[in-house]
Coordinates of N, CA and C in Angstrom, one line a residue:
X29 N 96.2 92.1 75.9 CA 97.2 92.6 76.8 C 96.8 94.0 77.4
X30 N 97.3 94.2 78.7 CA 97.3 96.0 79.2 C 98.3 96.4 79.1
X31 N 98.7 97.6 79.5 CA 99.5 98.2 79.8 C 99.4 99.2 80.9
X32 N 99.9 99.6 81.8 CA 100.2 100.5 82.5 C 101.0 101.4 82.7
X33 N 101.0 102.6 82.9 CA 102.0 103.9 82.4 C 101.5 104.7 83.6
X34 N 103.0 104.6 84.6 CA 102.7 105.1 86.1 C 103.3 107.1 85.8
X35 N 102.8 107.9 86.1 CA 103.0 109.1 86.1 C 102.9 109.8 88.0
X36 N 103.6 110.9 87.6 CA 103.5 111.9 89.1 C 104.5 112.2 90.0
X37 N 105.4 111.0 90.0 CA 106.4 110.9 90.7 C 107.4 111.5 90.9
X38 N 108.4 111.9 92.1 CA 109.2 113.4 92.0 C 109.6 113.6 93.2
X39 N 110.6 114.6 93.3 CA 111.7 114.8 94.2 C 111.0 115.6 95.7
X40 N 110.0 115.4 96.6 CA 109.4 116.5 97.4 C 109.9 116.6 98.9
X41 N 109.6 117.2 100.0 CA 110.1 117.4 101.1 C 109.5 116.9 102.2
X42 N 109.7 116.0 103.2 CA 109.0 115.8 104.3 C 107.5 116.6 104.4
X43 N 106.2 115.7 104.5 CA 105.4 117.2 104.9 C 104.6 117.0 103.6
X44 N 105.2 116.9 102.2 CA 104.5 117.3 101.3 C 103.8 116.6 100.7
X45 N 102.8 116.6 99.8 CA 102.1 115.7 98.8 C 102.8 115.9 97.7
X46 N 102.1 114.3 96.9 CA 101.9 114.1 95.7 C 101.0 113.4 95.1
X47 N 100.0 113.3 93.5 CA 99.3 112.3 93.5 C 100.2 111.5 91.9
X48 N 99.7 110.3 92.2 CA 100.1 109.4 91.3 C 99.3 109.0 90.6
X49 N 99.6 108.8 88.9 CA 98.1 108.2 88.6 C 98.8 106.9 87.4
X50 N 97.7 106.3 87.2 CA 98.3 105.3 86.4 C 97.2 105.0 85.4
X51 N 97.6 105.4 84.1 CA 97.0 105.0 83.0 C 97.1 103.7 82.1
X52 N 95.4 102.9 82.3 CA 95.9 101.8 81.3 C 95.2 101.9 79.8
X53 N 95.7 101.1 79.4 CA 95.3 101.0 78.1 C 95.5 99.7 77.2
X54 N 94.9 99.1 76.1 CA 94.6 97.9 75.5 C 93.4 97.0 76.1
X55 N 93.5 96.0 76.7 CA 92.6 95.5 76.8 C 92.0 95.8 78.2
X56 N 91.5 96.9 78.1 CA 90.9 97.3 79.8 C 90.0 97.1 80.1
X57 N 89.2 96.4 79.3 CA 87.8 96.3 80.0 C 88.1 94.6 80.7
X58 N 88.6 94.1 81.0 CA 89.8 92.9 81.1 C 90.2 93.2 82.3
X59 N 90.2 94.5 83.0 CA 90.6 95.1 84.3 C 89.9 94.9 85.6
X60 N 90.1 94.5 86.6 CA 89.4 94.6 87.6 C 90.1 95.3 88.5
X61 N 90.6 94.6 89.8 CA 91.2 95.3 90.4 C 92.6 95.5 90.7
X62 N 92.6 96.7 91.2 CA 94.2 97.4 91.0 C 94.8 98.1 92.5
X63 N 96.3 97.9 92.3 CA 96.6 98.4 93.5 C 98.0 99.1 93.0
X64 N 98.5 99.5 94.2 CA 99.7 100.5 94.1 C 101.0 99.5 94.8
X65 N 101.8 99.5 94.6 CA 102.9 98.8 95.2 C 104.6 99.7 95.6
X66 N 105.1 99.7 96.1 CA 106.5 100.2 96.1 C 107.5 99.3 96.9
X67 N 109.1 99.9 96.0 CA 110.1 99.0 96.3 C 111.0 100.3 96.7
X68 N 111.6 99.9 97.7 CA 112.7 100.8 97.8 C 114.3 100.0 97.6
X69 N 115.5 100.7 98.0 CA 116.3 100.1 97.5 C 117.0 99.0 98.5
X70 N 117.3 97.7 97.5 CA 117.6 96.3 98.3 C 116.5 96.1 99.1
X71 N 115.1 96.3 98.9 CA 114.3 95.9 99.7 C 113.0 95.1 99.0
X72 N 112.3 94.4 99.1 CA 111.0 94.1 98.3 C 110.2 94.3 97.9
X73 N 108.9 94.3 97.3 CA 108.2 95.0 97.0 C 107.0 94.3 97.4
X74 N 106.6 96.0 98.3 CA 105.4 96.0 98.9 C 104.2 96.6 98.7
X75 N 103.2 95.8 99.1 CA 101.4 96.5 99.3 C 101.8 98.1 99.6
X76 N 101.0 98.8 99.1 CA 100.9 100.1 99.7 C 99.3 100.5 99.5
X77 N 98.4 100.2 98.5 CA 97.2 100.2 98.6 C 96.2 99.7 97.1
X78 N 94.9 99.4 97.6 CA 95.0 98.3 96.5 C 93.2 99.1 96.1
X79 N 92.1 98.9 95.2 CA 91.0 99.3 95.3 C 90.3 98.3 94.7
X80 N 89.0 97.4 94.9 CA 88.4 96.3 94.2 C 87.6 96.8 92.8
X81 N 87.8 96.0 92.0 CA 87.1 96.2 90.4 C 85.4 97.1 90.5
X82 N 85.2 96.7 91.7 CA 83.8 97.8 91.7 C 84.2 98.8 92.2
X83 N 85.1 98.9 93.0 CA 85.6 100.6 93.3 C 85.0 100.8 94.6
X84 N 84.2 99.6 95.4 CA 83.8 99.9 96.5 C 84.5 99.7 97.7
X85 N 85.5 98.9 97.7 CA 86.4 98.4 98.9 C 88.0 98.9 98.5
X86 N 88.6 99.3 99.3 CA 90.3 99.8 99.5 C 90.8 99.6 100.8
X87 N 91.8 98.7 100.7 CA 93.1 98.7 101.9 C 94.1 99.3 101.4
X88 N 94.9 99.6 102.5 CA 95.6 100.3 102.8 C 97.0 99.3 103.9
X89 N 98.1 99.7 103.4 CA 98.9 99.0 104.3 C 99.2 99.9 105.6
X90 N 99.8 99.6 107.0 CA 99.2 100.3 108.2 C 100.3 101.4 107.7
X91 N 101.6 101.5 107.4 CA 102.1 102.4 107.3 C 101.7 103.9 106.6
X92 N 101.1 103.6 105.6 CA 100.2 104.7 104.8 C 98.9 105.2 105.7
X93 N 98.2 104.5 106.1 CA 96.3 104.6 106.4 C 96.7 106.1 107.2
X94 N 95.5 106.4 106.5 CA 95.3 108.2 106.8 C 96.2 109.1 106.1
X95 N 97.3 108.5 105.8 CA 98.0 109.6 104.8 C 97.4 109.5 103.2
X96 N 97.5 108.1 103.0 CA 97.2 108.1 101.3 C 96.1 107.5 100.8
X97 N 95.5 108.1 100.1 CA 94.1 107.7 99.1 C 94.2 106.7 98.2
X98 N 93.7 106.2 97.8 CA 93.6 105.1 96.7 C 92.3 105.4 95.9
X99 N 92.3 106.0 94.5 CA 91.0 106.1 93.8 C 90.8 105.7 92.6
X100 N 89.7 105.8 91.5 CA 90.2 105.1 90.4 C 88.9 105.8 89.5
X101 N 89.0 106.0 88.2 CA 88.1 106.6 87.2 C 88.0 105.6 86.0
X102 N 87.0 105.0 86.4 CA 86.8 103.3 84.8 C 86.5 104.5 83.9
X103 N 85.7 105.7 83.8 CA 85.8 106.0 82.4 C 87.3 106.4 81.9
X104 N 88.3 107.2 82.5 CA 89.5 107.4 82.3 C 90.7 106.0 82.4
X105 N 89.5 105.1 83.0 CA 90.9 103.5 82.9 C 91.9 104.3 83.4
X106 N 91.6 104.9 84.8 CA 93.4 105.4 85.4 C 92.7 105.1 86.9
X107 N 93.9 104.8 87.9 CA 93.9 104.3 88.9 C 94.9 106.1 90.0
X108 N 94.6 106.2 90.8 CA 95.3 107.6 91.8 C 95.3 106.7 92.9
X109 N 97.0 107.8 93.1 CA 97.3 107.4 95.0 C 97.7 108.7 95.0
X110 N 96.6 109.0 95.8 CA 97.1 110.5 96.9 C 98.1 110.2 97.5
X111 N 99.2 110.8 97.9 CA 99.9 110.8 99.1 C 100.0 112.1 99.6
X112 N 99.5 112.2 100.8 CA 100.0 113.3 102.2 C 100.9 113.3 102.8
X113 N 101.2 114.3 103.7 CA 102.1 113.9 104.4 C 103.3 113.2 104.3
X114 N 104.6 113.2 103.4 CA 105.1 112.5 102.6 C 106.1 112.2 103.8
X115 N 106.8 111.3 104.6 CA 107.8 111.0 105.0 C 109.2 110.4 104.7
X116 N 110.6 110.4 105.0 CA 112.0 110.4 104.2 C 111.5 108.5 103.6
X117 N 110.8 108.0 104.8 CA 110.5 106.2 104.5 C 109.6 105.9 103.4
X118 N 108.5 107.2 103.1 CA 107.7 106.3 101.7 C 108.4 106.6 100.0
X119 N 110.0 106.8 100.7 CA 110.6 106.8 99.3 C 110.8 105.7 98.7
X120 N 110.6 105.2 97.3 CA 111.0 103.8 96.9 C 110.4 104.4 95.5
X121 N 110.3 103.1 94.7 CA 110.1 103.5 93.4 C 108.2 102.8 93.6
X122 N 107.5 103.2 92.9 CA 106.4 102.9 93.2 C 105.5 102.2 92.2
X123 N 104.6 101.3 92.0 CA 104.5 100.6 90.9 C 102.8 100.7 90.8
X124 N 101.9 100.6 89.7 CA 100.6 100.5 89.5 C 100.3 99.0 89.2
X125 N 99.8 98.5 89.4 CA 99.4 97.0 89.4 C 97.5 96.3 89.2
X126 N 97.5 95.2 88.3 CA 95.7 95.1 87.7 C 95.9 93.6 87.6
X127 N 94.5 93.5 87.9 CA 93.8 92.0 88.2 C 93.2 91.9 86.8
X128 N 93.7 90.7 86.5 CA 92.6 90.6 85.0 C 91.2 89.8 85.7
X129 N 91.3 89.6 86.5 CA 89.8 88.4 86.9 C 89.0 89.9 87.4
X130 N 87.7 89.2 87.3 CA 86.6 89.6 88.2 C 86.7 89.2 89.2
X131 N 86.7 90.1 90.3 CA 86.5 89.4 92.0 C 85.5 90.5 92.4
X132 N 85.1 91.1 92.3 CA 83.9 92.3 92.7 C 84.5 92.9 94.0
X133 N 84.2 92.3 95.1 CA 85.1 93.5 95.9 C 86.2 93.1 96.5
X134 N 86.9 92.0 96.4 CA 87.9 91.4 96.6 C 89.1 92.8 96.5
X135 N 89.8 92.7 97.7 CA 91.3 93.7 97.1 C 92.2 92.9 97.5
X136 N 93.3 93.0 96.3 CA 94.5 91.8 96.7 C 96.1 92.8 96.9
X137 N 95.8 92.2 98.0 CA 97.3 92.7 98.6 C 98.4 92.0 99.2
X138 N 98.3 91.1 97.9 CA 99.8 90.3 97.1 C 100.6 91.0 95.8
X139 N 101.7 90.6 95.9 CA 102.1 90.9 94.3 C 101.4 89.5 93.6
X140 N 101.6 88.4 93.8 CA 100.8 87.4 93.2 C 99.2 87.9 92.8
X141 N 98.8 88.3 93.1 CA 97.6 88.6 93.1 C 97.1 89.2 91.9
X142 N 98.0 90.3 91.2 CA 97.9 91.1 90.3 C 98.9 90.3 89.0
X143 N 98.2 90.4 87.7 CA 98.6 90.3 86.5 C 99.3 91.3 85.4
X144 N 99.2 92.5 85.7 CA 99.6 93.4 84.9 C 100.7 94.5 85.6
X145 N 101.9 94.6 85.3 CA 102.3 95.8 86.1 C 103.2 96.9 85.3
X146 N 103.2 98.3 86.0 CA 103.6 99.0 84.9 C 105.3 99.2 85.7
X147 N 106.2 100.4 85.0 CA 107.2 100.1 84.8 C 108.0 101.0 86.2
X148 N 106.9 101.3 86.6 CA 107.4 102.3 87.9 C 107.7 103.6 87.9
X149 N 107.3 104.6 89.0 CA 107.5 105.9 89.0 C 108.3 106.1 90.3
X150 N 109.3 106.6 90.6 CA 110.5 107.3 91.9 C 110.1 108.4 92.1
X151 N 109.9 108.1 93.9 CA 108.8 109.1 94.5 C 110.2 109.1 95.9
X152 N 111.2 110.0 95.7 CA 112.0 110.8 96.6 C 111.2 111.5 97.8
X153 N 111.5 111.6 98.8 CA 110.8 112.4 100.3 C 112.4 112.5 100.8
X154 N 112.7 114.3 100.7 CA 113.6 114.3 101.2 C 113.7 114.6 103.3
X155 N 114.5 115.2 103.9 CA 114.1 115.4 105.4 C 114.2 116.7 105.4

């Protein structure tokens, strides 16, 4: 089994950054690829950015591209989302998410897609 343990998340102001990171742990070498997800409230949960098990390919959903990074450290088994530019809309609660398969540069930007998810971090943008 993994786990994931989303950290960073917090009350900030139009305008501002934050980064997110997501630590896994147990069977990580079991990990491929990972992406970031958020739900806001009464609403579903969506793509926000995903990075493939080699670390060479990253999408981005259109609403984020250019504001937020997607990065990841296999020795640290932790996954980062920059966010820039924080707007009152990329508030929602925000989720870290992992592929147990090998796909090499595959990024999946489904929730089907991913097998592991952690428990979510609330990422407020106030105006």
């Amino acid at each position: 089994q993994v786990q994931l343990v989303e950290s960073g998340g917090g009350l900030v102001q139009a305008g501002d950054s934050l980064r997110l990171s997501c630590a896994a742990s147990g069977r990580t070498f079991s990990i491929s690829g990972m992406g970031w997800f958020r739900q806001g409230p009464g609403k579903e949960r969506d793509f926000v950015a995903g990075i493939s098990g080699s670390g060479g390919n990253t999408k981005y959903a259109d609403s984020v591209k250019g504001r937020f990074t997607i990065s990841r450290d296999n020795a640290k088994n932790t996954v980062y989302l920059q966010m820039n530019s924080l707007k009152p809309e990329d508030t929602a609660v925000y989720y870290c998410a992992a592929d147990r398969l090998w796909r090499g540069t595959v990024v999946g930007t489904s929730t089907g897609f991913y097998d592991y998810w952690g428990q979510g971090t609330q990422v407020t943008v106030s105006s």
